[in-house]
Amino acid sequence: SKKIRPNAAQKMTTCAELVCTNSLKSLKEESAHGLLKREMKAFSSVVLEVGETCSVPAGDALAVDREIFSQKITQRLQSHPQIEFVDRDISSPLEVMKEYNANCSIVCTGPLTTDSLSNWIEEEVSTKDFHFYDAIAPVVEASSLDFTKLYWKDRHSSDPEKADYLNAPFTKEEYEVFIEGLRSAEKVPAKDFEDYIYFESCLPIDVMAERGVDTARFSCLKPIGLELEDGKRPYAVAQLRKENLLGDAFNLVGMQTKLTYKEQLRVFRLIPGLEKAQFLHLGSVHRNSFLNSKELLSENLSLKKHPNVFFAGQITGVEGYTESASMGLYAAFQVLCQLKEIPFIPFPVESAMGALVNYIMTMERPAPSSINFGLLPSLDVKIKGKDKKKIKRKLISEKSMSSFDSFFQQRCLDVLGKN
Protein backbone atom coordinates (compact mmCIF):
# COMPACT_ATOMS: atom_id res chain seq x y z
CA SER A 1 0.00 0.00 0.00
CA LYS A 2 1.26 3.49 -0.86
CA LYS A 3 -0.08 4.73 2.49
CA ILE A 4 2.32 2.40 4.28
CA ARG A 5 5.29 2.46 1.90
CA PRO A 6 4.98 5.30 -0.65
CA ASN A 7 7.33 5.51 -3.60
CA ALA A 8 9.48 8.62 -4.12
CA ALA A 9 7.42 9.55 -7.21
CA GLN A 10 4.08 9.35 -5.37
CA LYS A 11 2.55 12.48 -3.85
CA MET A 12 -0.99 11.29 -2.99
CA THR A 13 -2.27 8.66 -0.58
CA THR A 14 -5.29 7.88 -2.77
CA CYS A 15 -5.50 5.29 -5.57
CA ALA A 16 -5.00 5.73 -9.32
CA GLU A 17 -2.45 8.53 -9.03
CA LEU A 18 -1.47 9.86 -12.45
CA VAL A 19 2.25 10.49 -12.02
CA CYS A 20 3.72 11.52 -15.40
CA THR A 21 0.87 13.42 -17.04
CA ASN A 22 -2.84 14.06 -16.62
CA SER A 23 -3.66 13.00 -20.19
CA LEU A 24 -5.44 9.75 -21.10
CA LYS A 25 -4.77 10.49 -24.79
CA SER A 26 -7.03 10.81 -27.85
CA LEU A 27 -10.79 10.34 -27.87
CA LYS A 28 -11.08 10.11 -31.66
CA GLU A 29 -12.41 6.70 -32.70
CA GLU A 30 -10.24 6.72 -35.82
CA SER A 31 -7.13 6.94 -33.62
CA ALA A 32 -5.51 3.94 -31.95
CA HIS A 33 -6.20 5.39 -28.49
CA GLY A 34 -9.80 6.06 -29.49
CA LEU A 35 -10.24 2.44 -30.55
CA LEU A 36 -8.88 1.28 -27.20
CA LYS A 37 -11.24 3.56 -25.24
CA ARG A 38 -14.19 2.30 -27.28
CA GLU A 39 -13.38 -1.28 -26.27
CA MET A 40 -12.81 -0.32 -22.64
CA LYS A 41 -16.23 1.33 -22.53
CA ALA A 42 -17.78 -1.93 -23.70
CA PHE A 43 -16.30 -3.53 -20.58
CA SER A 44 -17.66 -0.66 -18.42
CA SER A 45 -14.25 0.81 -17.58
CA VAL A 46 -14.37 2.70 -14.29
CA VAL A 47 -11.19 4.58 -15.27
CA LEU A 48 -12.91 6.10 -18.32
CA GLU A 49 -16.21 6.61 -16.54
CA VAL A 50 -14.57 8.55 -13.71
CA GLY A 51 -12.16 10.29 -16.07
CA GLU A 52 -15.03 11.77 -18.06
CA THR A 53 -16.57 13.24 -14.90
CA CYS A 54 -13.43 15.19 -13.99
CA SER A 55 -12.01 16.04 -17.40
CA VAL A 56 -10.18 19.27 -18.19
CA PRO A 57 -9.95 20.87 -21.66
CA ALA A 58 -7.39 19.09 -23.87
CA GLY A 59 -8.64 19.32 -27.44
CA ASP A 60 -9.36 15.86 -28.83
CA ALA A 61 -7.75 14.17 -25.84
CA LEU A 62 -9.14 13.11 -22.47
CA ALA A 63 -7.20 14.88 -19.72
CA VAL A 64 -8.31 14.90 -16.10
CA ASP A 65 -7.90 16.81 -12.87
CA ARG A 66 -5.47 14.42 -11.18
CA GLU A 67 -6.59 14.97 -7.57
CA ILE A 68 -10.32 14.70 -8.26
CA PHE A 69 -9.75 11.66 -10.50
CA SER A 70 -7.72 9.86 -7.81
CA GLN A 71 -10.22 10.73 -5.08
CA LYS A 72 -13.21 9.48 -7.09
CA ILE A 73 -11.50 6.20 -8.04
CA THR A 74 -10.65 5.61 -4.37
CA GLN A 75 -14.24 6.34 -3.32
CA ARG A 76 -15.57 3.87 -5.90
CA LEU A 77 -13.25 1.13 -4.64
CA GLN A 78 -13.85 1.73 -0.93
CA SER A 79 -17.64 1.96 -1.26
CA HIS A 80 -18.10 -1.11 -3.48
CA PRO A 81 -20.11 -3.77 -1.58
CA GLN A 82 -18.05 -6.64 -3.01
CA ILE A 83 -14.60 -5.14 -2.39
CA GLU A 84 -12.73 -5.45 0.88
CA PHE A 85 -10.23 -2.59 0.77
CA VAL A 86 -7.05 -3.40 2.72
CA ASP A 87 -3.93 -1.23 3.12
CA ARG A 88 -0.86 -3.40 3.54
CA ASP A 89 2.53 -4.16 2.01
CA ILE A 90 2.36 -7.40 -0.01
CA SER A 91 5.51 -9.43 -0.50
CA SER A 92 4.01 -12.66 -1.89
CA PRO A 93 0.70 -13.06 -3.80
CA LEU A 94 0.81 -16.80 -3.04
CA GLU A 95 0.82 -16.22 0.71
CA VAL A 96 -2.00 -13.69 0.52
CA MET A 97 -4.11 -16.10 -1.55
CA LYS A 98 -3.74 -18.71 1.19
CA GLU A 99 -4.56 -16.17 3.88
CA TYR A 100 -7.79 -15.09 2.18
CA ASN A 101 -8.60 -18.55 0.79
CA ALA A 102 -8.66 -17.00 -2.70
CA ASN A 103 -8.85 -18.91 -5.97
CA CYS A 104 -6.60 -16.44 -7.76
CA SER A 105 -4.88 -13.09 -7.51
CA ILE A 106 -4.06 -10.25 -9.90
CA VAL A 107 -0.81 -8.35 -9.51
CA CYS A 108 -1.29 -4.87 -10.96
CA THR A 109 1.36 -2.80 -9.22
CA GLY A 110 2.12 -0.56 -12.16
CA PRO A 111 5.49 1.07 -12.73
CA LEU A 112 6.18 1.72 -9.05
CA THR A 113 6.31 -1.82 -7.66
CA THR A 114 7.55 -1.92 -4.05
CA ASP A 115 10.88 -3.50 -3.19
CA SER A 116 9.27 -6.37 -1.28
CA LEU A 117 7.06 -7.42 -4.19
CA SER A 118 9.85 -6.77 -6.69
CA ASN A 119 12.05 -9.11 -4.70
CA TRP A 120 9.38 -11.82 -4.84
CA ILE A 121 9.03 -11.39 -8.59
CA GLU A 122 12.77 -11.53 -9.14
CA GLU A 123 13.24 -14.57 -6.89
CA GLU A 124 10.08 -16.51 -7.80
CA VAL A 125 9.26 -15.33 -11.32
CA SER A 126 12.05 -13.53 -13.17
CA THR A 127 15.61 -12.38 -12.69
CA LYS A 128 16.04 -10.48 -15.98
CA ASP A 129 14.46 -7.67 -17.99
CA PHE A 130 12.45 -6.48 -15.03
CA HIS A 131 12.66 -2.69 -15.18
CA PHE A 132 13.32 0.48 -17.11
CA TYR A 133 13.01 4.14 -16.14
CA ASP A 134 10.56 6.89 -16.96
CA ALA A 135 10.56 10.64 -16.26
CA ILE A 136 7.97 13.15 -15.02
CA ALA A 137 7.21 16.57 -16.54
CA PRO A 138 7.13 19.78 -14.45
CA VAL A 139 4.02 21.81 -13.60
CA VAL A 140 4.02 25.64 -13.45
CA GLU A 141 1.75 28.18 -11.76
CA ALA A 142 -0.40 30.00 -14.34
CA SER A 143 -0.16 33.40 -12.63
CA SER A 144 3.64 33.35 -12.97
CA LEU A 145 3.61 33.12 -16.78
CA ASP A 146 4.17 36.05 -19.16
CA PHE A 147 1.09 35.73 -21.37
CA THR A 148 2.31 38.54 -23.65
CA LYS A 149 4.80 36.03 -25.09
CA LEU A 150 2.36 33.11 -25.28
CA TYR A 151 -0.64 32.28 -27.46
CA TRP A 152 -3.55 29.84 -27.42
CA LYS A 153 -3.77 27.37 -30.30
CA ASP A 154 -4.37 23.67 -30.86
CA ARG A 155 -2.20 21.94 -33.40
CA HIS A 156 -5.12 20.79 -35.56
CA SER A 157 -7.57 23.65 -35.04
CA SER A 158 -7.50 27.23 -36.31
CA ASP A 159 -9.88 28.64 -33.69
CA PRO A 160 -7.89 30.18 -30.79
CA GLU A 161 -11.15 30.81 -28.92
CA LYS A 162 -11.58 27.06 -28.39
CA ALA A 163 -7.90 26.16 -27.98
CA ASP A 164 -6.82 24.06 -25.00
CA TYR A 165 -3.06 24.46 -25.39
CA LEU A 166 -0.94 27.48 -24.47
CA ASN A 167 2.09 27.85 -26.72
CA ALA A 168 5.55 29.31 -26.18
CA PRO A 169 7.21 30.12 -29.54
CA PHE A 170 11.01 29.96 -29.93
CA THR A 171 13.17 31.85 -32.38
CA LYS A 172 16.12 29.88 -33.75
CA GLU A 173 18.46 31.63 -31.31
CA GLU A 174 16.18 31.07 -28.29
CA TYR A 175 15.76 27.41 -29.20
CA GLU A 176 19.49 26.79 -29.51
CA VAL A 177 20.14 28.48 -26.15
CA PHE A 178 17.47 26.26 -24.57
CA ILE A 179 18.90 23.06 -26.08
CA GLU A 180 22.42 24.00 -24.99
CA GLY A 181 21.04 24.66 -21.51
CA LEU A 182 19.57 21.15 -21.44
CA ARG A 183 22.78 19.56 -22.72
CA SER A 184 25.04 21.32 -20.22
CA ALA A 185 22.74 21.02 -17.20
CA GLU A 186 23.50 18.75 -14.26
CA LYS A 187 21.49 15.52 -14.30
CA VAL A 188 20.40 13.32 -11.41
CA PRO A 189 22.89 10.41 -11.45
CA ALA A 190 21.84 6.78 -11.52
CA LYS A 191 21.87 5.27 -8.04
CA ASP A 192 20.73 1.73 -7.38
CA PHE A 193 20.58 0.63 -11.01
CA GLU A 194 23.06 0.30 -13.85
CA ASP A 195 21.50 2.06 -16.81
CA TYR A 196 18.52 4.19 -17.73
CA ILE A 197 16.37 2.31 -20.27
CA TYR A 198 13.71 4.66 -21.61
CA PHE A 199 10.39 4.23 -23.39
CA GLU A 200 11.31 5.73 -26.76
CA SER A 201 8.02 7.60 -27.19
CA CYS A 202 8.40 9.32 -23.82
CA LEU A 203 12.06 10.37 -23.74
CA PRO A 204 13.19 12.99 -21.22
CA ILE A 205 13.73 16.33 -22.97
CA ASP A 206 17.37 16.40 -21.85
CA VAL A 207 17.96 13.01 -23.49
CA MET A 208 16.48 14.38 -26.73
CA ALA A 209 18.87 17.33 -26.51
CA GLU A 210 21.81 14.97 -26.11
CA ARG A 211 20.77 13.07 -29.26
CA GLY A 212 20.99 16.16 -31.45
CA VAL A 213 20.14 19.84 -31.59
CA ASP A 214 17.05 19.26 -33.77
CA THR A 215 15.70 16.10 -32.09
CA ALA A 216 13.24 17.96 -29.82
CA ARG A 217 12.19 20.26 -32.69
CA PHE A 218 10.89 17.20 -34.53
CA SER A 219 9.27 15.79 -31.40
CA CYS A 220 7.61 17.58 -28.47
CA LEU A 221 8.78 21.04 -29.65
CA LYS A 222 7.66 20.71 -33.28
CA PRO A 223 5.98 23.89 -34.60
CA ILE A 224 3.80 22.21 -37.25
CA GLY A 225 0.19 23.43 -37.03
CA LEU A 226 1.08 26.12 -34.49
CA GLU A 227 1.49 29.15 -36.75
CA LEU A 228 1.34 32.60 -35.19
CA GLU A 229 -1.50 35.07 -35.84
CA ASP A 230 0.42 36.54 -38.81
CA GLY A 231 0.65 33.07 -40.36
CA LYS A 232 4.36 32.63 -39.68
CA ARG A 233 5.57 29.36 -38.19
CA PRO A 234 7.89 29.64 -35.14
CA TYR A 235 11.22 27.80 -35.23
CA ALA A 236 10.02 25.59 -32.36
CA VAL A 237 7.12 25.62 -29.89
CA ALA A 238 6.75 24.43 -26.30
CA GLN A 239 3.16 23.55 -25.38
CA LEU A 240 1.50 23.88 -21.98
CA ARG A 241 -1.72 22.10 -21.04
CA LYS A 242 -4.08 22.86 -18.15
CA GLU A 243 -3.24 20.69 -15.18
CA ASN A 244 -6.53 21.11 -13.32
CA LEU A 245 -10.12 22.30 -13.71
CA LEU A 246 -9.36 25.74 -12.28
CA GLY A 247 -6.72 26.34 -14.93
CA ASP A 248 -4.33 27.82 -12.36
CA ALA A 249 -1.57 25.34 -13.22
CA PHE A 250 -0.04 24.11 -16.48
CA ASN A 251 1.78 20.91 -17.41
CA LEU A 252 4.82 21.35 -19.68
CA VAL A 253 3.88 18.91 -22.44
CA GLY A 254 6.66 16.48 -23.34
CA MET A 255 9.11 18.06 -20.88
CA GLN A 256 9.86 14.92 -18.89
CA THR A 257 13.31 15.31 -17.41
CA LYS A 258 16.04 13.95 -15.17
CA LEU A 259 17.69 17.32 -14.53
CA THR A 260 18.40 18.25 -10.91
CA TYR A 261 15.76 20.51 -9.36
CA LYS A 262 18.12 23.51 -9.35
CA GLU A 263 18.92 23.06 -13.04
CA GLN A 264 15.26 22.61 -13.95
CA LEU A 265 14.50 26.05 -12.52
CA ARG A 266 17.33 27.59 -14.56
CA VAL A 267 16.78 25.78 -17.86
CA PHE A 268 12.97 25.78 -18.10
CA ARG A 269 12.96 29.54 -17.42
CA LEU A 270 14.78 29.86 -20.75
CA ILE A 271 11.44 29.05 -22.45
CA PRO A 272 9.82 32.30 -23.73
CA GLY A 273 7.12 33.38 -21.30
CA LEU A 274 8.47 31.24 -18.47
CA GLU A 275 11.28 33.57 -17.39
CA LYS A 276 9.67 34.09 -13.96
CA ALA A 277 7.74 30.81 -13.79
CA GLN A 278 6.95 29.40 -10.38
CA PHE A 279 7.04 25.60 -10.37
CA LEU A 280 4.40 23.73 -8.42
CA HIS A 281 5.96 20.38 -9.26
CA LEU A 282 9.39 19.62 -10.70
CA GLY A 283 10.31 16.66 -12.85
CA SER A 284 11.94 13.48 -11.59
CA VAL A 285 12.98 10.00 -12.72
CA HIS A 286 11.34 6.87 -11.38
CA ARG A 287 11.56 3.16 -11.93
CA ASN A 288 9.12 1.50 -14.29
CA SER A 289 8.95 -2.23 -13.60
CA PHE A 290 7.76 -4.69 -16.23
CA LEU A 291 7.95 -8.39 -17.06
CA ASN A 292 9.20 -10.35 -20.03
CA SER A 293 5.61 -11.50 -20.60
CA LYS A 294 6.43 -13.69 -23.60
CA GLU A 295 8.59 -15.94 -21.45
CA LEU A 296 6.74 -15.75 -18.13
CA LEU A 297 3.02 -15.42 -18.82
CA SER A 298 0.36 -17.44 -20.60
CA GLU A 299 -1.91 -15.64 -23.06
CA ASN A 300 -4.50 -15.06 -20.35
CA LEU A 301 -1.77 -13.11 -18.45
CA SER A 302 -1.40 -15.73 -15.73
CA LEU A 303 2.03 -16.94 -14.66
CA LYS A 304 3.13 -20.12 -16.40
CA LYS A 305 4.68 -21.18 -13.11
CA HIS A 306 1.63 -20.26 -10.98
CA PRO A 307 -1.51 -20.29 -13.21
CA ASN A 308 -3.69 -18.76 -10.48
CA VAL A 309 -1.53 -15.62 -10.28
CA PHE A 310 -2.38 -13.08 -12.99
CA PHE A 311 -0.55 -9.90 -13.93
CA ALA A 312 -2.21 -6.78 -15.30
CA GLY A 313 -1.42 -3.21 -16.21
CA GLN A 314 1.88 -1.62 -17.06
CA ILE A 315 3.91 -4.36 -15.40
CA THR A 316 2.93 -6.67 -18.30
CA GLY A 317 4.89 -4.54 -20.77
CA VAL A 318 2.38 -2.01 -22.06
CA GLU A 319 2.89 1.72 -21.71
CA GLY A 320 0.31 4.35 -20.85
CA TYR A 321 -2.61 4.85 -18.47
CA THR A 322 -5.42 3.58 -20.71
CA GLU A 323 -3.26 0.73 -22.01
CA SER A 324 -2.56 -0.35 -18.43
CA ALA A 325 -6.22 -0.07 -17.45
CA SER A 326 -7.25 -2.08 -20.52
CA MET A 327 -4.91 -4.90 -19.51
CA GLY A 328 -6.64 -4.86 -16.13
CA LEU A 329 -9.98 -5.36 -17.87
CA TYR A 330 -8.48 -8.14 -20.00
CA ALA A 331 -7.00 -9.96 -17.00
CA ALA A 332 -10.23 -9.59 -15.01
CA PHE A 333 -12.19 -11.06 -17.91
CA GLN A 334 -9.82 -14.04 -18.08
CA VAL A 335 -10.08 -14.55 -14.31
CA LEU A 336 -13.86 -14.59 -14.67
CA CYS A 337 -13.53 -17.24 -17.39
CA GLN A 338 -11.32 -19.32 -15.11
CA LEU A 339 -13.71 -19.02 -12.18
CA LYS A 340 -16.61 -20.08 -14.45
CA GLU A 341 -14.48 -22.93 -15.83
CA ILE A 342 -14.70 -21.50 -19.33
CA PRO A 343 -11.72 -22.25 -21.61
CA PHE A 344 -9.39 -19.35 -22.42
CA ILE A 345 -10.96 -16.82 -24.79
CA PRO A 346 -8.38 -15.03 -26.98
CA PHE A 347 -9.14 -11.50 -28.15
CA PRO A 348 -8.89 -10.83 -31.91
CA VAL A 349 -5.58 -9.26 -32.90
CA GLU A 350 -7.56 -6.76 -35.00
CA SER A 351 -8.91 -5.28 -31.75
CA ALA A 352 -6.86 -2.76 -29.78
CA MET A 353 -6.81 -4.88 -26.61
CA GLY A 354 -6.00 -8.00 -28.60
CA ALA A 355 -3.19 -6.16 -30.40
CA LEU A 356 -1.63 -5.11 -27.09
CA VAL A 357 -1.74 -8.66 -25.75
CA ASN A 358 -0.32 -9.98 -29.01
CA TYR A 359 2.50 -7.43 -28.78
CA ILE A 360 3.65 -8.28 -25.26
CA MET A 361 3.33 -12.01 -25.97
CA THR A 362 5.39 -11.97 -29.18
CA MET A 363 8.17 -9.41 -28.66
CA GLU A 364 11.58 -11.11 -28.69
CA ARG A 365 13.07 -8.35 -26.57
CA PRO A 366 10.65 -6.65 -24.15
CA ALA A 367 10.15 -2.96 -24.92
CA PRO A 368 7.04 -1.29 -23.46
CA SER A 369 4.65 0.10 -26.06
CA SER A 370 1.52 2.20 -26.09
CA ILE A 371 -1.30 1.37 -28.47
CA ASN A 372 -0.59 2.45 -32.05
CA PHE A 373 -1.58 1.44 -35.57
CA GLY A 374 1.70 -0.39 -35.98
CA LEU A 375 0.41 -3.05 -33.55
CA LEU A 376 -2.75 -3.68 -35.57
CA PRO A 377 -2.67 -6.01 -38.60
CA SER A 378 -1.97 -4.12 -41.81
CA LEU A 379 -4.41 -4.20 -44.73
CA ASP A 380 -3.45 -5.87 -47.99
CA VAL A 381 -4.84 -3.05 -50.11
CA LYS A 382 -3.26 -0.43 -52.35
CA ILE A 383 -4.41 3.13 -51.82
CA LYS A 384 -3.44 6.01 -54.06
CA GLY A 385 -3.54 9.73 -53.41
CA LYS A 386 -2.10 12.20 -50.93
CA ASP A 387 -4.48 11.09 -48.15
CA LYS A 388 -3.61 7.38 -48.45
CA LYS A 389 -2.24 7.19 -44.89
CA LYS A 390 -5.40 8.73 -43.47
CA ILE A 391 -7.62 6.50 -45.61
CA LYS A 392 -5.68 3.38 -44.63
CA ARG A 393 -6.00 4.18 -40.94
CA LYS A 394 -9.72 4.74 -41.39
CA LEU A 395 -10.06 1.31 -43.02
CA ILE A 396 -7.98 -0.32 -40.27
CA SER A 397 -10.14 1.42 -37.65
CA GLU A 398 -13.35 0.20 -39.29
CA LYS A 399 -12.02 -3.36 -39.47
CA SER A 400 -10.90 -3.18 -35.84
CA MET A 401 -14.27 -1.93 -34.61
CA SER A 402 -16.16 -4.53 -36.64
CA SER A 403 -13.92 -7.34 -35.37
CA PHE A 404 -14.26 -6.27 -31.74
CA ASP A 405 -18.03 -5.74 -31.90
CA SER A 406 -18.58 -9.20 -33.35
CA PHE A 407 -16.23 -10.78 -30.80
CA PHE A 408 -17.80 -8.94 -27.87
CA GLN A 409 -21.33 -9.91 -28.87
CA GLN A 410 -20.52 -13.57 -29.55
CA ARG A 411 -17.90 -14.38 -26.88
CA CYS A 412 -18.07 -11.84 -24.05
CA LEU A 413 -21.68 -11.02 -23.23
CA ASP A 414 -22.50 -14.53 -21.94
CA VAL A 415 -19.39 -14.58 -19.76
CA LEU A 416 -20.26 -11.16 -18.36
CA GLY A 417 -23.84 -12.26 -17.73
CA LYS A 418 -25.31 -9.59 -19.98
CA ASN A 419 -27.33 -11.86 -22.29
PDB file of N, CA, C and O in Angstrom, residues 135-139 188 255-261 264 268 279 281-285:
ATOM      1  N   ALA A 135      10.346   9.322 -16.862  1.00  0.00           N
ATOM      2  CA  ALA A 135      10.556  10.641 -16.265  1.00  0.00           C
ATOM      3  C   ALA A 135       9.260  11.440 -16.227  1.00  0.00           C
ATOM      4  O   ALA A 135       8.367  11.238 -17.044  1.00  0.00           O
ATOM      5  N   ILE A 136       9.172  12.370 -15.266  1.00  0.00           N
ATOM      6  CA  ILE A 136       7.965  13.151 -15.020  1.00  0.00           C
ATOM      7  C   ILE A 136       8.166  14.596 -15.476  1.00  0.00           C
ATOM      8  O   ILE A 136       9.231  15.173 -15.290  1.00  0.00           O
ATOM      9  N   ALA A 137       7.135  15.185 -16.071  1.00  0.00           N
ATOM     10  CA  ALA A 137       7.206  16.571 -16.541  1.00  0.00           C
ATOM     11  C   ALA A 137       6.860  17.544 -15.412  1.00  0.00           C
ATOM     12  O   ALA A 137       6.084  17.228 -14.513  1.00  0.00           O
ATOM     13  N   PRO A 138       7.415  18.761 -15.467  1.00  0.00           N
ATOM     14  CA  PRO A 138       7.133  19.778 -14.453  1.00  0.00           C
ATOM     15  C   PRO A 138       5.761  20.421 -14.647  1.00  0.00           C
ATOM     16  O   PRO A 138       5.171  20.363 -15.719  1.00  0.00           O
ATOM     17  N   VAL A 139       5.283  21.076 -13.582  1.00  0.00           N
ATOM     18  CA  VAL A 139       4.015  21.807 -13.598  1.00  0.00           C
ATOM     19  C   VAL A 139       4.288  23.229 -13.097  1.00  0.00           C
ATOM     20  O   VAL A 139       4.969  23.414 -12.086  1.00  0.00           O
ATOM     21  N   VAL A 188      20.431  14.182 -12.597  1.00  0.00           N
ATOM     22  CA  VAL A 188      20.404  13.319 -11.413  1.00  0.00           C
ATOM     23  C   VAL A 188      21.100  12.014 -11.782  1.00  0.00           C
ATOM     24  O   VAL A 188      20.692  11.347 -12.735  1.00  0.00           O
ATOM     25  N   MET A 255       7.889  17.587 -21.538  1.00  0.00           N
ATOM     26  CA  MET A 255       9.107  18.064 -20.880  1.00  0.00           C
ATOM     27  C   MET A 255       9.539  17.155 -19.727  1.00  0.00           C
ATOM     28  O   MET A 255      10.037  17.625 -18.706  1.00  0.00           O
ATOM     29  N   GLN A 256       9.337  15.842 -19.884  1.00  0.00           N
ATOM     30  CA  GLN A 256       9.855  14.920 -18.888  1.00  0.00           C
ATOM     31  C   GLN A 256      11.371  15.118 -18.780  1.00  0.00           C
ATOM     32  O   GLN A 256      12.040  15.373 -19.771  1.00  0.00           O
ATOM     33  N   THR A 257      11.893  14.999 -17.572  1.00  0.00           N
ATOM     34  CA  THR A 257      13.313  15.309 -17.414  1.00  0.00           C
ATOM     35  C   THR A 257      13.948  14.608 -16.221  1.00  0.00           C
ATOM     36  O   THR A 257      13.270  14.223 -15.276  1.00  0.00           O
ATOM     37  N   LYS A 258      15.269  14.453 -16.303  1.00  0.00           N
ATOM     38  CA  LYS A 258      16.037  13.949 -15.167  1.00  0.00           C
ATOM     39  C   LYS A 258      17.072  14.970 -14.704  1.00  0.00           C
ATOM     40  O   LYS A 258      18.064  14.638 -14.067  1.00  0.00           O
ATOM     41  N   LEU A 259      16.831  16.261 -15.032  1.00  0.00           N
ATOM     42  CA  LEU A 259      17.690  17.317 -14.526  1.00  0.00           C
ATOM     43  C   LEU A 259      17.517  17.456 -13.018  1.00  0.00           C
ATOM     44  O   LEU A 259      16.459  17.144 -12.473  1.00  0.00           O
ATOM     45  N   THR A 260      18.536  17.967 -12.333  1.00  0.00           N
ATOM     46  CA  THR A 260      18.395  18.253 -10.906  1.00  0.00           C
ATOM     47  C   THR A 260      17.369  19.371 -10.739  1.00  0.00           C
ATOM     48  O   THR A 260      17.116  20.149 -11.680  1.00  0.00           O
ATOM     49  N   TYR A 261      16.783  19.486  -9.591  1.00  0.00           N
ATOM     50  CA  TYR A 261      15.764  20.515  -9.362  1.00  0.00           C
ATOM     51  C   TYR A 261      16.315  21.922  -9.623  1.00  0.00           C
ATOM     52  O   TYR A 261      15.653  22.761 -10.245  1.00  0.00           O
ATOM     53  N   GLN A 264      16.573  22.481 -13.320  1.00  0.00           N
ATOM     54  CA  GLN A 264      15.257  22.614 -13.949  1.00  0.00           C
ATOM     55  C   GLN A 264      14.761  24.053 -13.865  1.00  0.00           C
ATOM     56  O   GLN A 264      14.229  24.605 -14.840  1.00  0.00           O
ATOM     57  N   PHE A 268      14.336  25.618 -17.610  1.00  0.00           N
ATOM     58  CA  PHE A 268      12.967  25.784 -18.096  1.00  0.00           C
ATOM     59  C   PHE A 268      12.537  27.251 -18.120  1.00  0.00           C
ATOM     60  O   PHE A 268      11.598  27.616 -18.822  1.00  0.00           O
ATOM     61  N   PHE A 279       7.321  27.007 -10.134  1.00  0.00           N
ATOM     62  CA  PHE A 279       7.044  25.603 -10.372  1.00  0.00           C
ATOM     63  C   PHE A 279       6.334  24.965  -9.179  1.00  0.00           C
ATOM     64  O   PHE A 279       6.838  24.997  -8.056  1.00  0.00           O
ATOM     65  N   HIS A 281       5.473  21.758  -9.299  1.00  0.00           N
ATOM     66  CA  HIS A 281       5.960  20.379  -9.259  1.00  0.00           C
ATOM     67  C   HIS A 281       7.092  20.251 -10.257  1.00  0.00           C
ATOM     68  O   HIS A 281       6.933  20.613 -11.420  1.00  0.00           O
ATOM     69  N   LEU A 282       8.247  19.789  -9.811  1.00  0.00           N
ATOM     70  CA  LEU A 282       9.388  19.625 -10.696  1.00  0.00           C
ATOM     71  C   LEU A 282       9.484  18.183 -11.174  1.00  0.00           C
ATOM     72  O   LEU A 282       8.917  17.274 -10.570  1.00  0.00           O
ATOM     73  N   GLY A 283      10.201  17.987 -12.273  1.00  0.00           N
ATOM     74  CA  GLY A 283      10.314  16.658 -12.850  1.00  0.00           C
ATOM     75  C   GLY A 283      11.222  15.744 -12.038  1.00  0.00           C
ATOM     76  O   GLY A 283      12.035  16.202 -11.231  1.00  0.00           O
ATOM     77  N   SER A 284      11.077  14.454 -12.256  1.00  0.00           N
ATOM     78  CA  SER A 284      11.943  13.482 -11.594  1.00  0.00           C
ATOM     79  C   SER A 284      11.930  12.170 -12.373  1.00  0.00           C
ATOM     80  O   SER A 284      11.085  11.958 -13.231  1.00  0.00           O
ATOM     81  N   VAL A 285      12.883  11.308 -12.065  1.00  0.00           N
ATOM     82  CA  VAL A 285      12.979  10.001 -12.720  1.00  0.00           C
ATOM     83  C   VAL A 285      12.518   8.929 -11.749  1.00  0.00           C
ATOM     84  O   VAL A 285      12.812   8.983 -10.560  1.00  0.00           O
TER      85      VAL A 285
END
